[in-house]
Amino acid sequence: MRLSRYFLPVLKETPAEAQIASHRYMLRAGMIKQAAAGIYSWLPLGWRVLKRIEDIVHQEQQRAGHIPMLMPTIQSADLWRESGRYDAYGPEMLRITDRHDRDMLFGPTNEEMITDIFRSHVSSYRDLPLTLYHIQWKFRDEVRPRFGVMRGREFYMKDGYNFDVDRDAALHAYNRHMVTYLRSYERMGLKAIPMRADSGPIGGDNTHEFLLLADTGESEVFYDSAILDLELGDRAIDFDSVEQCQAICDEWTAPYARTDETHDPALFDQVPEDRRRQSRGIEVGQIFYFGTKYSEAMGARVTNKDGEVVPVHMGSHGIGVSRLVGAIIEANHDDKGIIWPEQVTPFHCGIVNLRQGDGDCDAACERIEAALIEKGLDPLYDDRDTRAGGKFATMDLIGLPWRITVGPRGLQNGVVELTSRRTGESEEMSIDAAIDRIGQIYAAA
Amino acid sequence: MRLSRYFLPVLKETPAEAQIASHRYMLRAGMIKQAAAGIYSWLPLGWRVLKRIEDIVHQEQQRAGHIPMLMPTIQSADLWRESGRYDAYGPEMLRITDRHDRDMLFGPTNEEMITDIFRSHVSSYRDLPLTLYHIQWKFRDEVRPRFGVMRGREFYMKDGYNFDVDRDAALHAYNRHMVTYLRSYERMGLKAIPMRADSGPIGGDNTHEFLLLADTGESEVFYDSAILDLELGDRAIDFDSVEQCQAICDEWTAPYARTDETHDPALFDQVPEDRRRQSRGIEVGQIFYFGTKYSEAMGARVTNKDGEVVPVHMGSHGIGVSRLVGAIIEANHDDKGIIWPEQVTPFHCGIVNLRQGDGDCDAACERIEAALIEKGLDPLYDDRDTRAGGKFATMDLIGLPWRITVGPRGLQNGVVELTSRRTGESEEMSIDAAIDRIGQIYAAA
């Protein structure tokens, strides 16, 4: 992409309303624009990050055999009356009346709707296990929306629902989801720690939240630092294997890790003192096993192997896709701007032309751009006829992990400069070497 | 995908409420489920088609330099008061009051919001031309939603907006959009005819609708059959070339083609009689040039080359992504079910195992499945232990363009059967030949 033809409205000044880094930088980097309190337009740069996160979530869900679909944003109130949540949900539910005076709502979650789909079509254990999920816009009418997309009203979420014949099968689905979530976060370049949680309005006994460590997190968290050393890497996982999924969950839930809601000081004291950590965290996902809460209320039953008709066992599982954009910035920034992990960066590499209009510089930049595109990468080439200082400041602000700087002096010596946004270190090398290096970095990412 | 692990709830009976083929088949093929009047869940098979159409739209928009972003579904009423449309829009607008009693609405279109984004960030002709677009859920509170996703209330639409310094530049954007739309429909395997149209509530003088011929279309259309012979094919298009875009538009708008709203019988009589056609059509897109209607009302101005501050010239352009799923079925079905064009089919090839559990049959099916996946294709393997008749009926209903049938007798002779859904013709060939043939078909599609 050529910056001269892109829409990247960066702001020089820090918007007064933004209290945390991610909100400030998303506004300043031209990623979002507020449309109403807690409601944002995703400008082109923000949209790219949102899509990359969405893609990772889709890939990891489908790898585990979970089936994508899409439920609508607007729901009928009737289903929520069946489950009893229409009255219980409170003022955070955006209630709507259509032109025929029917009670509707903008869905904050989809347990009722998916249970209705299930009961309409499935009646036998032979069609189980089944996990359906979607990634859709949700609405939660927060009384005080704040922190940009971190606590917005309209938000983009992956929510998935498993249906199993009994508790054991459903607990395997729970574990399977934990594994898919761990891998999703890891692929985004994040350390998200599963922590035992409260179930809140979803219900159920088994639930874990996934928290990203960040100073601005809303939750207080207590954990054993040993958990930070765990990595899934690219280990092969058979998602049908009860033992394998259980073993991974055991590995990740063995070290102490809890939020203030479930913190147990006596247990925490058993962690070796040099590994005890207290910090703040941002919730970026949660998984639940709630058994037959919705299936009993709504009559979602299947025939089991013994011919008995039993309520199906369910769980639900959510990843905050739009929230993650903010959370990743909270965990990856400095005083110049954002520092994207390679896995979710909106563009893979910036190209800065120090002398736009100079034949050699222009040709070198175009050659680098074309070579990176050839490798399947998306470079952002700052081809504007503006000063170098401004170009560097923009690249630092928008946080592309790598930048290639092309100037007349370097070209005379046959070199360009490759700069890491994270370390700030620059290295001179030939054009081909820079292209190869970027290719290698992303092949490994 | 293995059918035994998928969620494909096909219905044997035709739902009474469905009046047209696409609605019937989308319900019967397990593509959608009604959630409320005019509001649908997209079940897994439907979701796949929706995504394929969305992908084509994205690719063709970005090929022309149009920039993707995403605006929210919920909008503040204030912007619509600025343009004067809040009161003008009527009861089709879903009006919402939030917990703080602010007037909101579920966006039916985004002219106001995009104009607000533009005026906040752009003030010079140097940042033009600019075309921003998004693909987002919209809501139109139809008094009588009907025909499934063809005339639903919640619908998925690509809407794009161009900003140009003057009328000439904006008319080039208009032409450029016509070209991108023609190519998008062609890539979906469709003949969509641009027809001069009325502008309705969007406003403006220049507007074309794109209509797909289908007996169940809501519009009466009159056209010169010569237009059906036109093809863009893979001709290279320079979207910056005013002449080239104009020439393509001239080519497609020269033959007479109008809806009943703009029909001119005297002009139509000048078409050679053997080429005069009267038919019905489904609107699947519309483009508008409306000049300064919104920019004047909302103060979206830029400085032009002469230093004058002028209102920006705009147009908007929509493709009904969810409606297209239905429209494609209206144009592509028979009495057994859907017949997907290769370009948008949910799965590229069905694999039917006539004797599930037979070692040779299972091995052959698995080999075909693996080979097709290796080619980057998505096969749907019916691995259920059910009767052949039911398997064939399901494949015909869901409309995959190609089917490979594997049975014990054929395998003894070293052959499987390759069947075209469109022609019904079957051909026996070796497994490798069938795999190659499918590969060739999709390499060309």
PDB file of C-alpha atoms in Angstrom, chain A residues 192-385:
ATOM      1  CA  ALA A 192      -2.644 -14.773  28.226  1.00  0.00           C
ATOM      2  CA  ILE A 193      -2.932 -16.627  31.517  1.00  0.00           C
ATOM      3  CA  PRO A 194      -5.945 -18.843  32.267  1.00  0.00           C
ATOM      4  CA  MET A 195      -7.315 -17.994  35.707  1.00  0.00           C
ATOM      5  CA  ARG A 196     -10.110 -19.584  37.660  1.00  0.00           C
ATOM      6  CA  ALA A 197     -13.035 -17.178  37.530  1.00  0.00           C
ATOM      7  CA  ASP A 198     -16.567 -16.417  38.628  1.00  0.00           C
ATOM      8  CA  SER A 199     -19.294 -17.329  36.198  1.00  0.00           C
ATOM      9  CA  GLY A 200     -21.459 -14.196  36.492  1.00  0.00           C
ATOM     10  CA  PRO A 201     -24.656 -14.029  34.426  1.00  0.00           C
ATOM     11  CA  ILE A 202     -23.711 -16.971  32.158  1.00  0.00           C
ATOM     12  CA  GLY A 203     -23.903 -19.469  35.028  1.00  0.00           C
ATOM     13  CA  GLY A 204     -22.074 -22.730  35.699  1.00  0.00           C
ATOM     14  CA  ASP A 205     -19.302 -24.050  37.946  1.00  0.00           C
ATOM     15  CA  ASN A 206     -16.324 -24.452  35.643  1.00  0.00           C
ATOM     16  CA  THR A 207     -14.999 -21.276  34.193  1.00  0.00           C
ATOM     17  CA  HIS A 208     -11.636 -19.750  33.391  1.00  0.00           C
ATOM     18  CA  GLU A 209     -10.817 -16.254  32.263  1.00  0.00           C
ATOM     19  CA  PHE A 210      -7.769 -15.493  30.156  1.00  0.00           C
ATOM     20  CA  LEU A 211      -5.851 -12.462  31.334  1.00  0.00           C
ATOM     21  CA  LEU A 212      -3.208 -10.441  29.638  1.00  0.00           C
ATOM     22  CA  LEU A 213      -0.764  -8.758  32.000  1.00  0.00           C
ATOM     23  CA  ALA A 214      -0.840  -4.969  31.651  1.00  0.00           C
ATOM     24  CA  ASP A 215      -0.517  -2.125  34.128  1.00  0.00           C
ATOM     25  CA  THR A 216      -3.818  -0.657  33.030  1.00  0.00           C
ATOM     26  CA  GLY A 217      -5.767  -3.891  33.490  1.00  0.00           C
ATOM     27  CA  GLU A 218      -9.002  -3.647  35.436  1.00  0.00           C
ATOM     28  CA  SER A 219      -8.411  -6.856  37.383  1.00  0.00           C
ATOM     29  CA  GLU A 220      -5.920  -7.513  40.121  1.00  0.00           C
ATOM     30  CA  VAL A 221      -4.175 -10.813  39.466  1.00  0.00           C
ATOM     31  CA  PHE A 222      -2.008 -13.148  41.545  1.00  0.00           C
ATOM     32  CA  TYR A 223       0.088 -15.800  39.857  1.00  0.00           C
ATOM     33  CA  ASP A 224       3.045 -18.100  39.941  1.00  0.00           C
ATOM     34  CA  SER A 225       5.606 -16.746  37.473  1.00  0.00           C
ATOM     35  CA  ALA A 226       6.320 -20.307  36.331  1.00  0.00           C
ATOM     36  CA  ILE A 227       3.215 -20.047  34.144  1.00  0.00           C
ATOM     37  CA  LEU A 228       4.952 -17.474  31.955  1.00  0.00           C
ATOM     38  CA  ASP A 229       7.459 -20.099  30.835  1.00  0.00           C
ATOM     39  CA  LEU A 230       4.809 -22.406  29.371  1.00  0.00           C
ATOM     40  CA  GLU A 231       4.538 -22.579  25.609  1.00  0.00           C
ATOM     41  CA  LEU A 232       2.391 -24.621  23.263  1.00  0.00           C
ATOM     42  CA  GLY A 233       4.603 -23.870  20.303  1.00  0.00           C
ATOM     43  CA  ASP A 234       3.682 -25.947  17.311  1.00  0.00           C
ATOM     44  CA  ARG A 235       3.138 -29.205  19.124  1.00  0.00           C
ATOM     45  CA  ALA A 236       0.755 -31.476  17.253  1.00  0.00           C
ATOM     46  CA  ILE A 237      -2.551 -31.715  19.082  1.00  0.00           C
ATOM     47  CA  ASP A 238      -5.226 -34.319  18.555  1.00  0.00           C
ATOM     48  CA  PHE A 239      -8.314 -32.433  19.645  1.00  0.00           C
ATOM     49  CA  ASP A 240     -10.264 -35.676  19.914  1.00  0.00           C
ATOM     50  CA  SER A 241      -7.840 -36.957  22.524  1.00  0.00           C
ATOM     51  CA  VAL A 242      -9.328 -36.498  25.966  1.00  0.00           C
ATOM     52  CA  GLU A 243      -5.987 -37.285  27.577  1.00  0.00           C
ATOM     53  CA  GLN A 244      -3.965 -34.872  25.507  1.00  0.00           C
ATOM     54  CA  CYS A 245      -6.311 -31.913  25.993  1.00  0.00           C
ATOM     55  CA  GLN A 246      -6.564 -32.702  29.705  1.00  0.00           C
ATOM     56  CA  ALA A 247      -2.785 -32.848  30.015  1.00  0.00           C
ATOM     57  CA  ILE A 248      -2.355 -29.437  28.422  1.00  0.00           C
ATOM     58  CA  CYS A 249      -5.029 -27.940  30.660  1.00  0.00           C
ATOM     59  CA  ASP A 250      -3.366 -29.508  33.694  1.00  0.00           C
ATOM     60  CA  GLU A 251      -0.056 -28.040  32.652  1.00  0.00           C
ATOM     61  CA  TRP A 252      -1.521 -24.551  32.375  1.00  0.00           C
ATOM     62  CA  THR A 253      -3.738 -24.673  35.443  1.00  0.00           C
ATOM     63  CA  ALA A 254      -1.225 -26.259  37.816  1.00  0.00           C
ATOM     64  CA  PRO A 255       0.650 -23.014  38.564  1.00  0.00           C
ATOM     65  CA  TYR A 256      -1.363 -20.701  40.808  1.00  0.00           C
ATOM     66  CA  ALA A 257      -3.162 -17.977  38.809  1.00  0.00           C
ATOM     67  CA  ARG A 258      -6.259 -16.179  40.049  1.00  0.00           C
ATOM     68  CA  THR A 259      -7.984 -12.845  39.875  1.00  0.00           C
ATOM     69  CA  ASP A 260      -8.966 -10.945  42.996  1.00  0.00           C
ATOM     70  CA  GLU A 261     -12.454 -12.463  42.676  1.00  0.00           C
ATOM     71  CA  THR A 262     -11.237 -15.977  43.361  1.00  0.00           C
ATOM     72  CA  HIS A 263      -7.888 -15.285  45.025  1.00  0.00           C
ATOM     73  CA  ASP A 264      -6.986 -17.627  47.904  1.00  0.00           C
ATOM     74  CA  PRO A 265      -4.116 -16.143  49.954  1.00  0.00           C
ATOM     75  CA  ALA A 266      -3.415 -19.412  51.761  1.00  0.00           C
ATOM     76  CA  LEU A 267      -2.916 -21.270  48.484  1.00  0.00           C
ATOM     77  CA  PHE A 268      -0.902 -18.410  47.047  1.00  0.00           C
ATOM     78  CA  ASP A 269       1.461 -18.613  50.033  1.00  0.00           C
ATOM     79  CA  GLN A 270       2.403 -22.126  48.962  1.00  0.00           C
ATOM     80  CA  VAL A 271       3.955 -20.725  45.769  1.00  0.00           C
ATOM     81  CA  PRO A 272       7.734 -20.287  46.277  1.00  0.00           C
ATOM     82  CA  GLU A 273       8.203 -16.659  47.288  1.00  0.00           C
ATOM     83  CA  ASP A 274      10.484 -15.729  44.388  1.00  0.00           C
ATOM     84  CA  ARG A 275       7.798 -16.821  41.928  1.00  0.00           C
ATOM     85  CA  ARG A 276       4.846 -15.037  43.552  1.00  0.00           C
ATOM     86  CA  ARG A 277       3.614 -12.198  41.373  1.00  0.00           C
ATOM     87  CA  GLN A 278       0.910  -9.618  41.887  1.00  0.00           C
ATOM     88  CA  SER A 279      -0.026  -7.552  38.883  1.00  0.00           C
ATOM     89  CA  ARG A 280      -2.893  -6.197  36.856  1.00  0.00           C
ATOM     90  CA  GLY A 281      -4.560  -7.948  33.961  1.00  0.00           C
ATOM     91  CA  ILE A 282      -6.988  -7.452  31.104  1.00  0.00           C
ATOM     92  CA  GLU A 283      -9.582 -10.112  30.456  1.00  0.00           C
ATOM     93  CA  VAL A 284      -9.443 -11.163  26.813  1.00  0.00           C
ATOM     94  CA  GLY A 285     -11.548 -14.307  26.898  1.00  0.00           C
ATOM     95  CA  GLN A 286     -13.544 -16.639  29.077  1.00  0.00           C
ATOM     96  CA  ILE A 287     -14.737 -20.235  28.850  1.00  0.00           C
ATOM     97  CA  PHE A 288     -17.669 -21.785  30.706  1.00  0.00           C
ATOM     98  CA  TYR A 289     -19.145 -25.186  31.330  1.00  0.00           C
ATOM     99  CA  PHE A 290     -22.683 -24.628  32.581  1.00  0.00           C
ATOM    100  CA  GLY A 291     -24.176 -28.063  32.103  1.00  0.00           C
ATOM    101  CA  THR A 292     -27.917 -28.143  31.492  1.00  0.00           C
ATOM    102  CA  LYS A 293     -28.849 -24.625  32.579  1.00  0.00           C
ATOM    103  CA  TYR A 294     -30.146 -23.552  29.161  1.00  0.00           C
ATOM    104  CA  SER A 295     -31.054 -26.948  27.754  1.00  0.00           C
ATOM    105  CA  GLU A 296     -33.398 -27.646  30.652  1.00  0.00           C
ATOM    106  CA  ALA A 297     -34.996 -24.220  30.531  1.00  0.00           C
ATOM    107  CA  MET A 298     -35.467 -24.407  26.773  1.00  0.00           C
ATOM    108  CA  GLY A 299     -36.072 -28.113  26.228  1.00  0.00           C
ATOM    109  CA  ALA A 300     -32.946 -29.002  24.250  1.00  0.00           C
ATOM    110  CA  ARG A 301     -32.813 -32.765  24.693  1.00  0.00           C
ATOM    111  CA  VAL A 302     -31.194 -35.708  22.959  1.00  0.00           C
ATOM    112  CA  THR A 303     -31.595 -39.451  23.101  1.00  0.00           C
ATOM    113  CA  ASN A 304     -28.482 -41.038  24.578  1.00  0.00           C
ATOM    114  CA  LYS A 305     -26.989 -44.460  23.812  1.00  0.00           C
ATOM    115  CA  ASP A 306     -29.329 -46.114  26.280  1.00  0.00           C
ATOM    116  CA  GLY A 307     -32.390 -44.630  24.615  1.00  0.00           C
ATOM    117  CA  GLU A 308     -32.997 -42.126  27.393  1.00  0.00           C
ATOM    118  CA  VAL A 309     -33.996 -38.569  26.568  1.00  0.00           C
ATOM    119  CA  VAL A 310     -31.629 -36.250  28.446  1.00  0.00           C
ATOM    120  CA  PRO A 311     -30.957 -32.510  28.417  1.00  0.00           C
ATOM    121  CA  VAL A 312     -27.829 -31.737  26.435  1.00  0.00           C
ATOM    122  CA  HIS A 313     -24.729 -30.518  28.291  1.00  0.00           C
ATOM    123  CA  MET A 314     -23.430 -27.191  27.139  1.00  0.00           C
ATOM    124  CA  GLY A 315     -20.704 -24.642  27.564  1.00  0.00           C
ATOM    125  CA  SER A 316     -19.915 -21.322  25.995  1.00  0.00           C
ATOM    126  CA  HIS A 317     -16.624 -19.726  25.146  1.00  0.00           C
ATOM    127  CA  GLY A 318     -15.807 -16.159  24.229  1.00  0.00           C
ATOM    128  CA  ILE A 319     -12.852 -14.203  22.864  1.00  0.00           C
ATOM    129  CA  GLY A 320     -13.109 -10.442  22.692  1.00  0.00           C
ATOM    130  CA  VAL A 321     -11.817  -9.765  19.200  1.00  0.00           C
ATOM    131  CA  SER A 322     -12.181  -5.966  19.208  1.00  0.00           C
ATOM    132  CA  ARG A 323     -11.045  -5.735  22.826  1.00  0.00           C
ATOM    133  CA  LEU A 324      -7.902  -7.681  21.926  1.00  0.00           C
ATOM    134  CA  VAL A 325      -6.814  -4.894  19.603  1.00  0.00           C
ATOM    135  CA  GLY A 326      -6.696  -2.562  22.577  1.00  0.00           C
ATOM    136  CA  ALA A 327      -5.304  -5.172  24.950  1.00  0.00           C
ATOM    137  CA  ILE A 328      -2.428  -5.989  22.614  1.00  0.00           C
ATOM    138  CA  ILE A 329      -1.511  -2.305  22.508  1.00  0.00           C
ATOM    139  CA  GLU A 330      -1.669  -2.051  26.304  1.00  0.00           C
ATOM    140  CA  ALA A 331       0.888  -4.844  26.440  1.00  0.00           C
ATOM    141  CA  ASN A 332       2.967  -3.606  23.485  1.00  0.00           C
ATOM    142  CA  HIS A 333       3.769   0.092  23.318  1.00  0.00           C
ATOM    143  CA  ASP A 334       6.294   2.714  24.351  1.00  0.00           C
ATOM    144  CA  ASP A 335       6.240   6.486  24.515  1.00  0.00           C
ATOM    145  CA  LYS A 336       6.470   6.822  20.742  1.00  0.00           C
ATOM    146  CA  GLY A 337       3.525   4.626  19.918  1.00  0.00           C
ATOM    147  CA  ILE A 338       2.376   1.090  19.292  1.00  0.00           C
ATOM    148  CA  ILE A 339       4.725  -1.904  18.827  1.00  0.00           C
ATOM    149  CA  TRP A 340       2.765  -4.609  16.995  1.00  0.00           C
ATOM    150  CA  PRO A 341       3.664  -8.259  17.401  1.00  0.00           C
ATOM    151  CA  GLU A 342       4.522  -9.595  13.932  1.00  0.00           C
ATOM    152  CA  GLN A 343       1.502 -11.891  14.021  1.00  0.00           C
ATOM    153  CA  VAL A 344      -1.126  -9.147  14.082  1.00  0.00           C
ATOM    154  CA  THR A 345       0.583  -6.125  12.574  1.00  0.00           C
ATOM    155  CA  PRO A 346      -1.567  -4.220  10.065  1.00  0.00           C
ATOM    156  CA  PHE A 347       1.351  -4.037   7.617  1.00  0.00           C
ATOM    157  CA  HIS A 348       4.398  -6.228   7.783  1.00  0.00           C
ATOM    158  CA  CYS A 349       7.003  -3.642   7.012  1.00  0.00           C
ATOM    159  CA  GLY A 350       7.196   0.106   6.549  1.00  0.00           C
ATOM    160  CA  ILE A 351       9.263   1.553   3.720  1.00  0.00           C
ATOM    161  CA  VAL A 352      10.458   5.104   4.251  1.00  0.00           C
ATOM    162  CA  ASN A 353      11.770   7.043   1.274  1.00  0.00           C
ATOM    163  CA  LEU A 354      14.031   9.831   2.565  1.00  0.00           C
ATOM    164  CA  ARG A 355      14.061  11.650  -0.770  1.00  0.00           C
ATOM    165  CA  GLN A 356      10.826  11.215  -2.630  1.00  0.00           C
ATOM    166  CA  GLY A 357      11.251  12.188  -6.259  1.00  0.00           C
ATOM    167  CA  ASP A 358      14.884  11.106  -6.426  1.00  0.00           C
ATOM    168  CA  GLY A 359      15.027   8.507  -9.200  1.00  0.00           C
ATOM    169  CA  ASP A 360      17.300   6.072  -7.354  1.00  0.00           C
ATOM    170  CA  CYS A 361      15.439   6.306  -4.063  1.00  0.00           C
ATOM    171  CA  ASP A 362      12.048   5.897  -5.723  1.00  0.00           C
ATOM    172  CA  ALA A 363      13.238   2.913  -7.754  1.00  0.00           C
ATOM    173  CA  ALA A 364      14.775   1.220  -4.711  1.00  0.00           C
ATOM    174  CA  CYS A 365      11.610   1.694  -2.651  1.00  0.00           C
ATOM    175  CA  GLU A 366       9.446   0.368  -5.453  1.00  0.00           C
ATOM    176  CA  ARG A 367      11.704  -2.634  -5.830  1.00  0.00           C
ATOM    177  CA  ILE A 368      11.515  -3.394  -2.107  1.00  0.00           C
ATOM    178  CA  GLU A 369       7.740  -2.950  -2.130  1.00  0.00           C
ATOM    179  CA  ALA A 370       7.306  -5.289  -5.103  1.00  0.00           C
ATOM    180  CA  ALA A 371       9.626  -7.935  -3.627  1.00  0.00           C
ATOM    181  CA  LEU A 372       7.782  -7.971  -0.305  1.00  0.00           C
ATOM    182  CA  ILE A 373       4.401  -8.236  -2.048  1.00  0.00           C
ATOM    183  CA  GLU A 374       5.863 -11.089  -4.078  1.00  0.00           C
ATOM    184  CA  LYS A 375       6.591 -12.858  -0.780  1.00  0.00           C
ATOM    185  CA  GLY A 376       2.934 -12.520   0.186  1.00  0.00           C
ATOM    186  CA  LEU A 377       3.580  -9.646   2.594  1.00  0.00           C
ATOM    187  CA  ASP A 378       1.829  -6.275   2.874  1.00  0.00           C
ATOM    188  CA  PRO A 379       4.321  -3.407   3.016  1.00  0.00           C
ATOM    189  CA  LEU A 380       3.299   0.185   3.704  1.00  0.00           C
ATOM    190  CA  TYR A 381       5.393   2.498   1.560  1.00  0.00           C
ATOM    191  CA  ASP A 382       5.511   6.102   2.746  1.00  0.00           C
ATOM    192  CA  ASP A 383       5.843   7.727  -0.664  1.00  0.00           C
ATOM    193  CA  ARG A 384       4.717  11.173   0.420  1.00  0.00           C
ATOM    194  CA  ASP A 385       6.863  14.158  -0.350  1.00  0.00           C
TER     195      ASP A 385
END
